[in-house]
Amino acid sequence: MKNGFSVFIAAFIALGLSWCGFVLGSAKQLGTAKQAAVLNSSDTYPIQPTGDATLGLQVYRANGCAACHTEQVRQDNVVCDVVLTGAGKRNPAAVTNLISTLKLTGLTKDEADAASDQITAAGGSVETHIVPVGVDIARGWGLRQSVAADFLYNDPVQLGSLRAGPDLANVGARLPDINWQLVHLYAPQALVKNSAMPPFRFLFEVRKLGDAPSPDALQFPQGFAPPAGCEVVPTPEAKQLVAYLLSLKADAPLYEAPFTPVTTKP
Amino acid sequence: MNDEIKSSCSTGTGGEPETTRSTVPMGIVVLTFALLFLGGVYFDHHSGWFNAKVYSPYVSAEQLELYQPKSGAAAALAQGKKVYETVCGICHGPDGMGKPGQAPPLAGSEWVNAAGFHRLAQIPLDGLNGDFQVEGKDWNLNMAPMGAALSDSDLAAVLTYIRSSWGNKAGPVTADDVKAIRAAVGGHPAVSAAQLSSIPE
């Protein structure tokens, strides 16, 4: 072949450069990643998953869950909300008046700083909340965008690319009920009407009721219970899969994805 | 073999069509480079300089830093830094090193690093006049009561900031401390070094 050596060198350089960019560069940046600090807290994130959850990831893979579910929340923007924490003693009426004239939500950081300076000068005290916004966040799929730290213990990472079902990046925080998760795997339509998800009955065992019902037996909503004298118990795989799903909790504010956690009063 | 080809080429039959040296129109060249430039600008703007911590919609580490929720001590320091840079830093310098003929350094100054803050807090509240020694150097300047117009929390924040920045390691000052000192000595005429030394730290 004419110029065979040059072609080889050119191909080698082209592939070598992309390897450096895609593999070496990312490995250098994130290959040594460790648990990250949670903002304004002494906690670290993510939590080391339990053995069941680690095995559950393999069940998730084996059943092709990633074909229909993603684990990545998108964020389009970030805004600041200025929240009044106290009107102060000096002139509360003036602070209340000032508040009513100012725009306090959906601000940029500069606007939020200006507004909080104005309110502080009038005697009130304020907090600036960092609020991520985006279509996924609006649907309640997550509190912030997914970042590399979320996938620290996922081997391999199950990003997914198709959303026939909802995103699961934060499913452990959204739907923390174990029985709900198990029933949903056994009969999705029992809990979510018109769900397109196929049932995963082979992860469960339907058996005759013994002397006493198994403590693991699924609690079904009305109309979906198995025939009298039978019970549905999850296999170890089903329990592992649910342990994995419940371990998916992207709810910690991180340096690279800051937000102000909203504490709901009980 | 090669020689044979070469010679046949060079003698040639003359029937082969040859391309003449064609040039790319200058407009296309300009357009290509303009597009490359725009692409580069877009890439730089959205890649966060390949910082592993910077994700869209943040475009740089500096911007990400701005959006960190602040609370407690960190918030007080951030507030102090802001006040320092708008009020004090003009003369004392953004790095606290002072400016010859304008203001003595705060970094390493024994007045700033004193165990107590009563002498220090009086300087911005009342101003300072006359001979003054900082780190063995003589200064003779007048400082206006720059802190008199600041709120208690702003002055406390800025005092805390100068006492814990640039290698200084003195304790924090609270808004209540400043309030008490202001009530005691606020509005007095500018103090001298001798007067300051006479009050407890």
Short mmCIF file of C-alpha atoms in Angstrom, two decimals:
data_model
loop_
_atom_site.label_atom_id
_atom_site.label_comp_id
_atom_site.label_asym_id
_atom_site.label_seq_id
_atom_site.Cartn_x
_atom_site.Cartn_y
_atom_site.Cartn_z
CA MET A 1 0.00 0.00 0.00
CA LYS A 2 1.27 3.39 -0.95
CA ASN A 3 1.85 5.72 2.06
CA GLY A 4 0.71 2.95 4.39
CA PHE A 5 2.89 4.23 7.19
CA SER A 6 1.54 7.78 6.92
CA VAL A 7 -2.03 6.52 6.97
CA PHE A 8 -1.23 4.48 10.07
CA ILE A 9 0.36 7.47 11.80
CA ALA A 10 -2.55 9.76 10.89
CA ALA A 11 -5.12 7.24 12.14
CA PHE A 12 -3.09 6.62 15.28
CA ILE A 13 -2.88 10.34 16.06
CA ALA A 14 -6.60 10.89 15.37
CA LEU A 15 -7.71 7.97 17.55
CA GLY A 16 -5.06 8.71 20.18
CA LEU A 17 -6.21 12.31 20.52
CA SER A 18 -9.86 11.29 20.96
CA TRP A 19 -8.78 8.64 23.48
CA CYS A 20 -6.89 11.31 25.41
CA GLY A 21 -9.89 13.63 25.33
CA PHE A 22 -12.62 11.13 26.16
CA VAL A 23 -10.86 8.55 28.32
CA LEU A 24 -7.64 9.97 29.74
CA GLY A 25 -9.02 13.47 30.36
CA SER A 26 -12.15 12.29 32.16
CA ALA A 27 -10.23 9.65 34.12
CA LYS A 28 -7.78 12.30 35.27
CA GLN A 29 -10.61 14.63 36.33
CA LEU A 30 -13.00 12.15 37.93
CA GLY A 31 -11.14 8.84 38.22
CA THR A 32 -10.06 9.57 41.78
CA ALA A 33 -13.42 11.07 42.86
CA LYS A 34 -14.39 10.39 46.45
CA GLN A 35 -17.45 11.13 48.54
CA ALA A 36 -18.19 14.84 48.38
CA ALA A 37 -19.15 17.14 51.24
CA VAL A 38 -22.80 18.12 51.49
CA LEU A 39 -23.16 21.90 51.58
CA ASN A 40 -23.61 23.48 55.02
CA SER A 41 -23.43 20.10 56.67
CA SER A 42 -20.85 17.67 57.99
CA ASP A 43 -22.36 14.82 55.94
CA THR A 44 -20.77 13.29 52.89
CA TYR A 45 -22.52 12.22 49.71
CA PRO A 46 -23.33 9.72 48.29
CA ILE A 47 -23.92 7.17 51.03
CA GLN A 48 -22.15 3.85 50.51
CA PRO A 49 -24.94 1.54 49.25
CA THR A 50 -25.85 -1.62 51.13
CA GLY A 51 -24.91 -5.04 49.76
CA ASP A 52 -28.49 -5.60 48.61
CA ALA A 53 -28.47 -2.30 46.72
CA THR A 54 -25.15 -3.14 45.03
CA LEU A 55 -26.57 -6.50 43.90
CA GLY A 56 -29.79 -4.75 42.92
CA LEU A 57 -27.89 -2.73 40.34
CA GLN A 58 -27.06 -6.00 38.59
CA VAL A 59 -30.75 -7.01 38.67
CA TYR A 60 -31.57 -3.58 37.20
CA ARG A 61 -29.08 -4.29 34.40
CA ALA A 62 -30.23 -7.86 33.83
CA ASN A 63 -33.84 -6.78 33.38
CA GLY A 64 -33.01 -3.96 31.02
CA CYS A 65 -34.55 -1.24 33.15
CA ALA A 66 -32.20 1.34 31.62
CA ALA A 67 -33.88 0.75 28.25
CA CYS A 68 -36.92 2.71 29.46
CA HIS A 69 -35.70 4.61 32.51
CA THR A 70 -33.02 7.27 32.79
CA GLU A 71 -31.11 8.27 35.89
CA GLN A 72 -30.23 11.81 34.92
CA VAL A 73 -32.08 14.97 35.87
CA ARG A 74 -31.60 17.99 33.66
CA GLN A 75 -31.47 21.54 34.90
CA ASP A 76 -32.00 24.48 32.58
CA ASN A 77 -31.22 27.36 34.89
CA VAL A 78 -30.78 28.49 38.44
CA VAL A 79 -32.60 31.36 40.12
CA CYS A 80 -32.58 33.01 43.53
CA ASP A 81 -35.56 33.63 45.78
CA VAL A 82 -35.30 36.19 48.54
CA VAL A 83 -37.23 35.05 51.59
CA LEU A 84 -38.04 37.37 54.49
CA THR A 85 -37.12 35.78 57.83
CA GLY A 86 -38.00 38.69 60.07
CA ALA A 87 -39.39 42.21 59.62
CA GLY A 88 -37.16 43.59 62.38
CA LYS A 89 -38.12 45.83 65.26
CA ARG A 90 -37.26 49.20 63.79
CA ASN A 91 -40.07 49.62 61.32
CA PRO A 92 -41.87 46.39 60.39
CA ALA A 93 -44.56 48.22 58.42
CA ALA A 94 -41.96 49.83 56.15
CA VAL A 95 -40.35 46.43 55.54
CA THR A 96 -43.72 44.90 54.66
CA ASN A 97 -44.40 47.79 52.29
CA LEU A 98 -41.00 47.41 50.68
CA ILE A 99 -41.51 43.66 50.25
CA SER A 100 -44.77 44.23 48.39
CA THR A 101 -43.05 46.51 45.87
CA LEU A 102 -40.08 44.24 45.17
CA LYS A 103 -39.80 41.21 42.93
CA LEU A 104 -38.47 38.48 45.20
CA THR A 105 -38.60 35.26 43.16
CA GLY A 106 -36.87 34.14 40.00
CA LEU A 107 -33.99 36.60 40.40
CA THR A 108 -30.39 36.41 39.28
CA LYS A 109 -27.78 36.46 42.04
CA ASP A 110 -27.04 40.16 41.49
CA GLU A 111 -30.73 41.08 41.64
CA ALA A 112 -31.19 38.96 44.76
CA ASP A 113 -28.20 40.65 46.44
CA ALA A 114 -29.60 44.08 45.58
CA ALA A 115 -33.05 43.17 46.92
CA SER A 116 -31.68 41.69 50.15
CA ASP A 117 -29.47 44.76 50.65
CA GLN A 118 -32.54 46.97 50.30
CA ILE A 119 -34.56 44.93 52.78
CA THR A 120 -31.65 44.66 55.23
CA ALA A 121 -31.16 48.41 55.05
CA ALA A 122 -34.84 48.86 55.93
CA GLY A 123 -34.34 46.71 59.01
CA GLY A 124 -35.63 43.32 57.87
CA SER A 125 -33.65 40.11 57.75
CA VAL A 126 -33.64 37.88 54.69
CA GLU A 127 -32.35 34.60 53.35
CA THR A 128 -31.44 33.98 49.73
CA HIS A 129 -32.61 30.60 48.47
CA ILE A 130 -30.87 29.00 45.49
CA VAL A 131 -33.53 27.33 43.35
CA PRO A 132 -32.68 25.09 40.38
CA VAL A 133 -35.26 25.18 37.59
CA GLY A 134 -35.87 22.94 34.61
CA VAL A 135 -38.50 20.70 33.03
CA ASP A 136 -37.37 17.58 34.92
CA ILE A 137 -37.30 19.46 38.21
CA ALA A 138 -40.76 20.92 37.49
CA ARG A 139 -42.07 17.35 37.07
CA GLY A 140 -40.74 16.49 40.50
CA TRP A 141 -38.12 14.06 39.22
CA GLY A 142 -35.30 15.69 41.13
CA LEU A 143 -34.25 18.64 43.24
CA ARG A 144 -31.20 19.55 41.18
CA GLN A 145 -29.32 18.33 38.14
CA SER A 146 -27.44 15.06 38.20
CA VAL A 147 -23.68 15.39 38.58
CA ALA A 148 -20.79 12.93 38.52
CA ALA A 149 -20.90 12.44 42.30
CA ASP A 150 -24.37 10.86 42.03
CA PHE A 151 -22.88 7.89 40.20
CA LEU A 152 -19.86 7.28 42.43
CA TYR A 153 -21.00 3.78 43.51
CA ASN A 154 -22.83 2.81 40.31
CA ASP A 155 -20.76 0.31 38.36
CA PRO A 156 -21.63 0.45 35.54
CA VAL A 157 -23.46 3.76 35.46
CA GLN A 158 -27.08 3.32 34.29
CA LEU A 159 -27.62 6.71 32.68
CA GLY A 160 -30.19 5.51 30.18
CA SER A 161 -31.23 7.47 27.12
CA LEU A 162 -34.93 6.74 26.60
CA ARG A 163 -37.74 7.83 28.85
CA ALA A 164 -40.59 5.46 28.21
CA GLY A 165 -40.91 5.59 32.00
CA PRO A 166 -40.07 8.33 34.45
CA ASP A 167 -36.56 9.28 35.51
CA LEU A 168 -35.29 7.34 38.52
CA ALA A 169 -32.40 9.55 39.68
CA ASN A 170 -34.28 10.49 42.84
CA VAL A 171 -36.80 7.64 43.08
CA GLY A 172 -35.63 6.59 46.55
CA ALA A 173 -36.62 9.98 47.91
CA ARG A 174 -39.78 10.31 45.80
CA LEU A 175 -41.28 6.87 46.49
CA PRO A 176 -39.66 5.51 49.64
CA ASP A 177 -42.31 2.86 50.41
CA ILE A 178 -40.87 -0.66 50.00
CA ASN A 179 -44.28 -2.29 49.62
CA TRP A 180 -45.29 0.26 46.97
CA GLN A 181 -42.13 -0.51 45.00
CA LEU A 182 -42.65 -4.28 45.25
CA VAL A 183 -46.33 -4.15 44.26
CA HIS A 184 -45.41 -1.80 41.42
CA LEU A 185 -42.90 -4.33 40.09
CA TYR A 186 -45.42 -7.18 40.40
CA ALA A 187 -48.36 -5.30 38.92
CA PRO A 188 -47.55 -1.73 37.79
CA GLN A 189 -51.12 -1.03 36.69
CA ALA A 190 -52.38 -1.72 40.22
CA LEU A 191 -50.74 1.49 41.37
CA VAL A 192 -50.28 3.60 38.25
CA LYS A 193 -53.30 3.44 35.97
CA ASN A 194 -52.39 3.16 32.28
CA SER A 195 -48.74 2.51 33.10
CA ALA A 196 -46.82 1.20 30.11
CA MET A 197 -44.48 -0.79 32.31
CA PRO A 198 -44.52 -4.57 31.87
CA PRO A 199 -45.06 -6.55 35.08
CA PHE A 200 -42.02 -8.34 36.45
CA ARG A 201 -43.93 -11.29 37.95
CA PHE A 202 -40.99 -13.66 37.58
CA LEU A 203 -39.27 -11.75 40.37
CA PHE A 204 -42.03 -12.93 42.72
CA GLU A 205 -43.38 -16.22 43.97
CA VAL A 206 -47.10 -16.90 44.26
CA ARG A 207 -47.61 -19.64 46.81
CA LYS A 208 -50.20 -21.25 49.04
CA LEU A 209 -50.69 -19.57 52.34
CA GLY A 210 -49.02 -21.59 55.10
CA ASP A 211 -49.91 -21.57 58.76
CA ALA A 212 -49.26 -17.85 58.93
CA PRO A 213 -48.78 -15.28 56.13
CA SER A 214 -45.16 -14.49 55.31
CA PRO A 215 -43.96 -11.18 56.75
CA ASP A 216 -42.60 -10.40 53.27
CA ALA A 217 -45.95 -10.93 51.54
CA LEU A 218 -47.06 -8.00 49.39
CA GLN A 219 -49.92 -5.80 50.56
CA PHE A 220 -52.09 -5.17 47.53
CA PRO A 221 -54.60 -2.37 47.01
CA GLN A 222 -58.21 -3.41 46.82
CA GLY A 223 -59.12 -5.39 43.73
CA PHE A 224 -55.64 -6.61 42.95
CA ALA A 225 -55.12 -9.09 45.78
CA PRO A 226 -54.22 -12.66 44.81
CA PRO A 227 -56.92 -15.35 45.21
CA ALA A 228 -57.83 -16.30 48.76
CA GLY A 229 -55.42 -18.77 50.28
CA CYS A 230 -52.47 -17.47 48.18
CA GLU A 231 -49.79 -14.90 48.87
CA VAL A 232 -47.19 -13.13 46.73
CA VAL A 233 -43.67 -13.00 48.16
CA PRO A 234 -40.68 -11.32 46.54
CA THR A 235 -37.63 -13.33 45.53
CA PRO A 236 -34.22 -12.10 46.72
CA GLU A 237 -33.74 -10.45 43.31
CA ALA A 238 -36.89 -8.37 43.75
CA LYS A 239 -35.76 -7.27 47.21
CA GLN A 240 -32.31 -6.37 45.87
CA LEU A 241 -33.81 -4.40 42.99
CA VAL A 242 -36.02 -2.45 45.39
CA ALA A 243 -33.06 -1.86 47.72
CA TYR A 244 -31.21 -0.42 44.73
CA LEU A 245 -34.14 1.79 43.70
CA LEU A 246 -34.48 3.11 47.24
CA SER A 247 -30.75 3.90 47.30
CA LEU A 248 -31.24 6.35 44.41
CA LYS A 249 -31.49 9.59 46.35
CA ALA A 250 -30.00 12.61 44.63
CA ASP A 251 -31.25 14.97 47.30
CA ALA A 252 -28.06 16.45 48.77
CA PRO A 253 -26.92 19.96 47.83
CA LEU A 254 -23.35 19.76 46.52
CA TYR A 255 -20.77 22.37 45.64
CA GLU A 256 -21.21 21.68 41.91
CA ALA A 257 -25.02 21.58 42.16
CA PRO A 258 -26.00 23.97 44.94
CA PHE A 259 -29.56 24.51 46.06
CA THR A 260 -31.29 25.48 49.26
CA PRO A 261 -33.11 22.49 50.72
CA VAL A 262 -36.72 23.32 51.46
CA THR A 263 -37.50 22.12 54.94
CA THR A 264 -41.16 21.21 55.11
CA LYS A 265 -42.68 21.64 58.53
CA PRO A 266 -44.39 18.47 59.73
CA MET B 1 9.60 0.41 -11.22
CA ASN B 2 9.18 3.85 -9.73
CA ASP B 3 11.65 5.28 -12.16
CA GLU B 4 9.69 3.75 -14.98
CA ILE B 5 6.44 5.40 -13.79
CA LYS B 6 8.15 8.68 -13.25
CA SER B 7 9.72 8.70 -16.66
CA SER B 8 6.45 7.73 -18.32
CA CYS B 9 4.78 10.52 -16.39
CA SER B 10 7.31 13.12 -17.24
CA THR B 11 7.39 12.27 -20.91
CA GLY B 12 3.61 11.81 -20.82
CA THR B 13 1.21 11.52 -23.67
CA GLY B 14 -0.17 14.94 -23.00
CA GLY B 15 -3.75 13.64 -23.13
CA GLU B 16 -4.29 13.55 -19.35
CA PRO B 17 -6.40 16.45 -18.02
CA GLU B 18 -4.61 18.44 -15.34
CA THR B 19 -6.11 20.62 -12.70
CA THR B 20 -4.79 24.07 -12.58
CA ARG B 21 -3.96 25.59 -9.22
CA SER B 22 -7.35 26.67 -7.95
CA THR B 23 -7.79 29.09 -5.10
CA VAL B 24 -10.57 29.07 -2.51
CA PRO B 25 -12.57 32.28 -2.75
CA MET B 26 -11.51 34.69 -0.01
CA GLY B 27 -15.13 35.00 1.18
CA ILE B 28 -15.26 31.30 2.06
CA VAL B 29 -11.98 31.56 3.99
CA VAL B 30 -13.25 34.53 5.98
CA LEU B 31 -16.58 32.79 6.65
CA THR B 32 -14.85 29.60 7.80
CA PHE B 33 -12.65 31.40 10.27
CA ALA B 34 -15.52 33.55 11.49
CA LEU B 35 -17.53 30.38 12.17
CA LEU B 36 -14.54 28.75 13.88
CA PHE B 37 -14.15 31.82 16.06
CA LEU B 38 -17.83 31.85 17.00
CA GLY B 39 -17.66 28.14 17.74
CA GLY B 40 -14.66 28.72 19.97
CA VAL B 41 -16.39 31.50 21.86
CA TYR B 42 -19.49 29.32 22.38
CA PHE B 43 -17.34 26.38 23.46
CA ASP B 44 -15.40 28.45 25.98
CA HIS B 45 -18.57 29.99 27.33
CA HIS B 46 -20.35 26.70 27.89
CA SER B 47 -17.52 24.35 28.88
CA GLY B 48 -16.58 26.08 32.13
CA TRP B 49 -12.98 25.64 31.04
CA PHE B 50 -13.40 21.87 31.46
CA ASN B 51 -13.61 22.27 35.20
CA ALA B 52 -15.04 19.00 36.56
CA LYS B 53 -17.09 20.94 39.11
CA VAL B 54 -18.74 23.32 36.66
CA TYR B 55 -21.94 22.06 35.08
CA SER B 56 -24.29 24.01 32.83
CA PRO B 57 -26.11 26.39 33.54
CA TYR B 58 -23.05 27.65 35.42
CA VAL B 59 -20.40 28.92 33.01
CA SER B 60 -17.40 29.37 35.29
CA ALA B 61 -16.05 28.46 38.70
CA GLU B 62 -16.45 32.10 39.78
CA GLN B 63 -20.13 32.09 38.91
CA LEU B 64 -20.66 28.77 40.68
CA GLU B 65 -18.99 30.22 43.78
CA LEU B 66 -21.53 33.07 43.77
CA TYR B 67 -24.42 30.64 43.95
CA GLN B 68 -23.17 28.73 46.99
CA PRO B 69 -25.76 29.10 49.73
CA LYS B 70 -24.12 30.84 52.63
CA SER B 71 -24.99 30.42 56.26
CA GLY B 72 -23.51 31.15 59.65
CA ALA B 73 -19.82 31.97 59.77
CA ALA B 74 -19.33 31.70 56.00
CA ALA B 75 -22.14 34.20 55.40
CA ALA B 76 -20.63 36.67 57.91
CA LEU B 77 -17.23 36.41 56.23
CA ALA B 78 -18.74 36.91 52.78
CA GLN B 79 -20.62 39.96 54.05
CA GLY B 80 -17.45 41.28 55.73
CA LYS B 81 -15.44 40.85 52.55
CA LYS B 82 -18.05 42.77 50.58
CA VAL B 83 -18.08 45.66 53.07
CA TYR B 84 -14.29 45.65 53.32
CA GLU B 85 -13.87 45.91 49.57
CA THR B 86 -16.29 48.81 49.22
CA VAL B 87 -15.29 50.79 52.33
CA CYS B 88 -11.92 49.84 53.83
CA GLY B 89 -10.06 48.24 50.94
CA ILE B 90 -9.75 51.52 49.03
CA CYS B 91 -7.03 52.69 51.45
CA HIS B 92 -5.99 49.53 53.28
CA GLY B 93 -5.77 47.57 50.03
CA PRO B 94 -7.75 44.49 48.94
CA ASP B 95 -5.00 42.30 50.42
CA GLY B 96 -4.87 44.18 53.74
CA MET B 97 -1.27 45.23 53.14
CA GLY B 98 -2.02 48.95 53.47
CA LYS B 99 -0.70 51.69 51.19
CA PRO B 100 2.34 53.82 51.99
CA GLY B 101 1.25 57.34 52.89
CA GLN B 102 -2.42 56.34 52.95
CA ALA B 103 -3.10 53.59 55.44
CA PRO B 104 -1.14 51.11 57.55
CA PRO B 105 -1.38 47.37 56.89
CA LEU B 106 -4.03 45.29 58.64
CA ALA B 107 -2.41 41.94 57.81
CA GLY B 108 -0.25 41.00 60.78
CA SER B 109 -1.02 44.26 62.60
CA GLU B 110 -0.88 43.92 66.40
CA TRP B 111 -3.93 46.22 66.68
CA VAL B 112 -6.04 43.91 64.53
CA ASN B 113 -4.72 40.69 66.08
CA ALA B 114 -5.18 41.80 69.69
CA ALA B 115 -6.93 39.29 71.93
CA GLY B 116 -9.78 41.75 72.51
CA PHE B 117 -11.43 43.94 69.89
CA HIS B 118 -12.40 46.98 71.95
CA ARG B 119 -9.49 49.14 70.78
CA LEU B 120 -9.84 47.97 67.21
CA ALA B 121 -13.59 48.57 67.03
CA GLN B 122 -13.20 52.14 68.25
CA ILE B 123 -11.00 53.12 65.30
CA PRO B 124 -13.68 52.84 62.55
CA LEU B 125 -16.34 54.16 64.96
CA ASP B 126 -14.56 57.36 66.00
CA GLY B 127 -11.67 57.77 63.58
CA LEU B 128 -7.97 57.91 64.41
CA ASN B 129 -5.64 60.87 64.70
CA GLY B 130 -1.91 61.44 65.01
CA ASP B 131 1.10 59.25 65.63
CA PHE B 132 0.48 55.55 65.40
CA GLN B 133 2.79 52.54 65.41
CA VAL B 134 2.02 49.43 63.42
CA GLU B 135 4.50 46.55 63.36
CA GLY B 136 7.30 48.86 64.50
CA LYS B 137 6.65 51.44 61.78
CA ASP B 138 5.53 54.98 62.46
CA TRP B 139 2.42 56.35 60.79
CA ASN B 140 1.00 59.83 61.20
CA LEU B 141 -2.34 60.04 59.46
CA ASN B 142 -5.95 60.92 60.02
CA MET B 143 -8.61 58.28 59.53
CA ALA B 144 -12.21 59.44 59.29
CA PRO B 145 -14.85 57.50 61.28
CA MET B 146 -15.52 55.27 58.28
CA GLY B 147 -17.50 52.70 60.28
CA ALA B 148 -19.87 55.13 61.98
CA ALA B 149 -22.35 54.90 59.11
CA LEU B 150 -22.20 51.10 58.88
CA SER B 151 -24.82 48.96 60.58
CA ASP B 152 -23.80 46.90 63.62
CA SER B 153 -23.87 43.67 61.66
CA ASP B 154 -21.87 45.11 58.75
CA LEU B 155 -19.20 46.54 61.06
CA ALA B 156 -19.08 43.29 63.05
CA ALA B 157 -18.75 41.34 59.80
CA VAL B 158 -15.93 43.53 58.51
CA LEU B 159 -14.07 43.39 61.84
CA THR B 160 -14.44 39.60 61.84
CA TYR B 161 -13.23 39.54 58.26
CA ILE B 162 -10.04 41.55 58.88
CA ARG B 163 -9.34 39.58 62.07
CA SER B 164 -9.46 36.25 60.21
CA SER B 165 -8.01 37.07 56.78
CA TRP B 166 -4.51 37.40 55.30
CA GLY B 167 -2.98 35.22 58.01
CA ASN B 168 -4.70 37.02 60.90
CA LYS B 169 -6.13 34.57 63.40
CA ALA B 170 -8.06 36.56 65.97
CA GLY B 171 -11.56 35.77 67.18
CA PRO B 172 -14.87 36.92 65.66
CA VAL B 173 -16.82 40.04 66.61
CA THR B 174 -20.59 39.91 66.92
CA ALA B 175 -23.14 42.58 66.09
CA ASP B 176 -24.04 42.80 69.79
CA ASP B 177 -20.39 43.53 70.67
CA VAL B 178 -20.35 46.36 68.14
CA LYS B 179 -23.66 47.67 69.45
CA ALA B 180 -22.28 47.83 73.00
CA ILE B 181 -19.06 49.57 71.90
CA ARG B 182 -21.01 52.00 69.74
CA ALA B 183 -23.27 52.85 72.65
CA ALA B 184 -20.23 53.46 74.86
CA VAL B 185 -17.92 55.41 72.58
CA GLY B 186 -19.75 56.09 69.29
CA GLY B 187 -19.72 59.73 68.17
CA HIS B 188 -16.61 60.66 70.19
CA PRO B 189 -13.96 62.80 68.52
CA ALA B 190 -11.15 60.94 66.77
CA VAL B 191 -8.95 59.03 69.18
CA SER B 192 -5.16 58.97 69.42
CA ALA B 193 -2.93 55.95 69.86
CA ALA B 194 -2.26 56.94 73.48
CA GLN B 195 -6.00 57.11 74.24
CA LEU B 196 -6.56 53.72 72.62
CA SER B 197 -3.75 52.16 74.61
CA SER B 198 -5.33 53.40 77.82
CA ILE B 199 -8.53 51.37 77.37
CA PRO B 200 -8.59 47.59 77.90
CA GLU B 201 -8.23 45.40 74.85
#
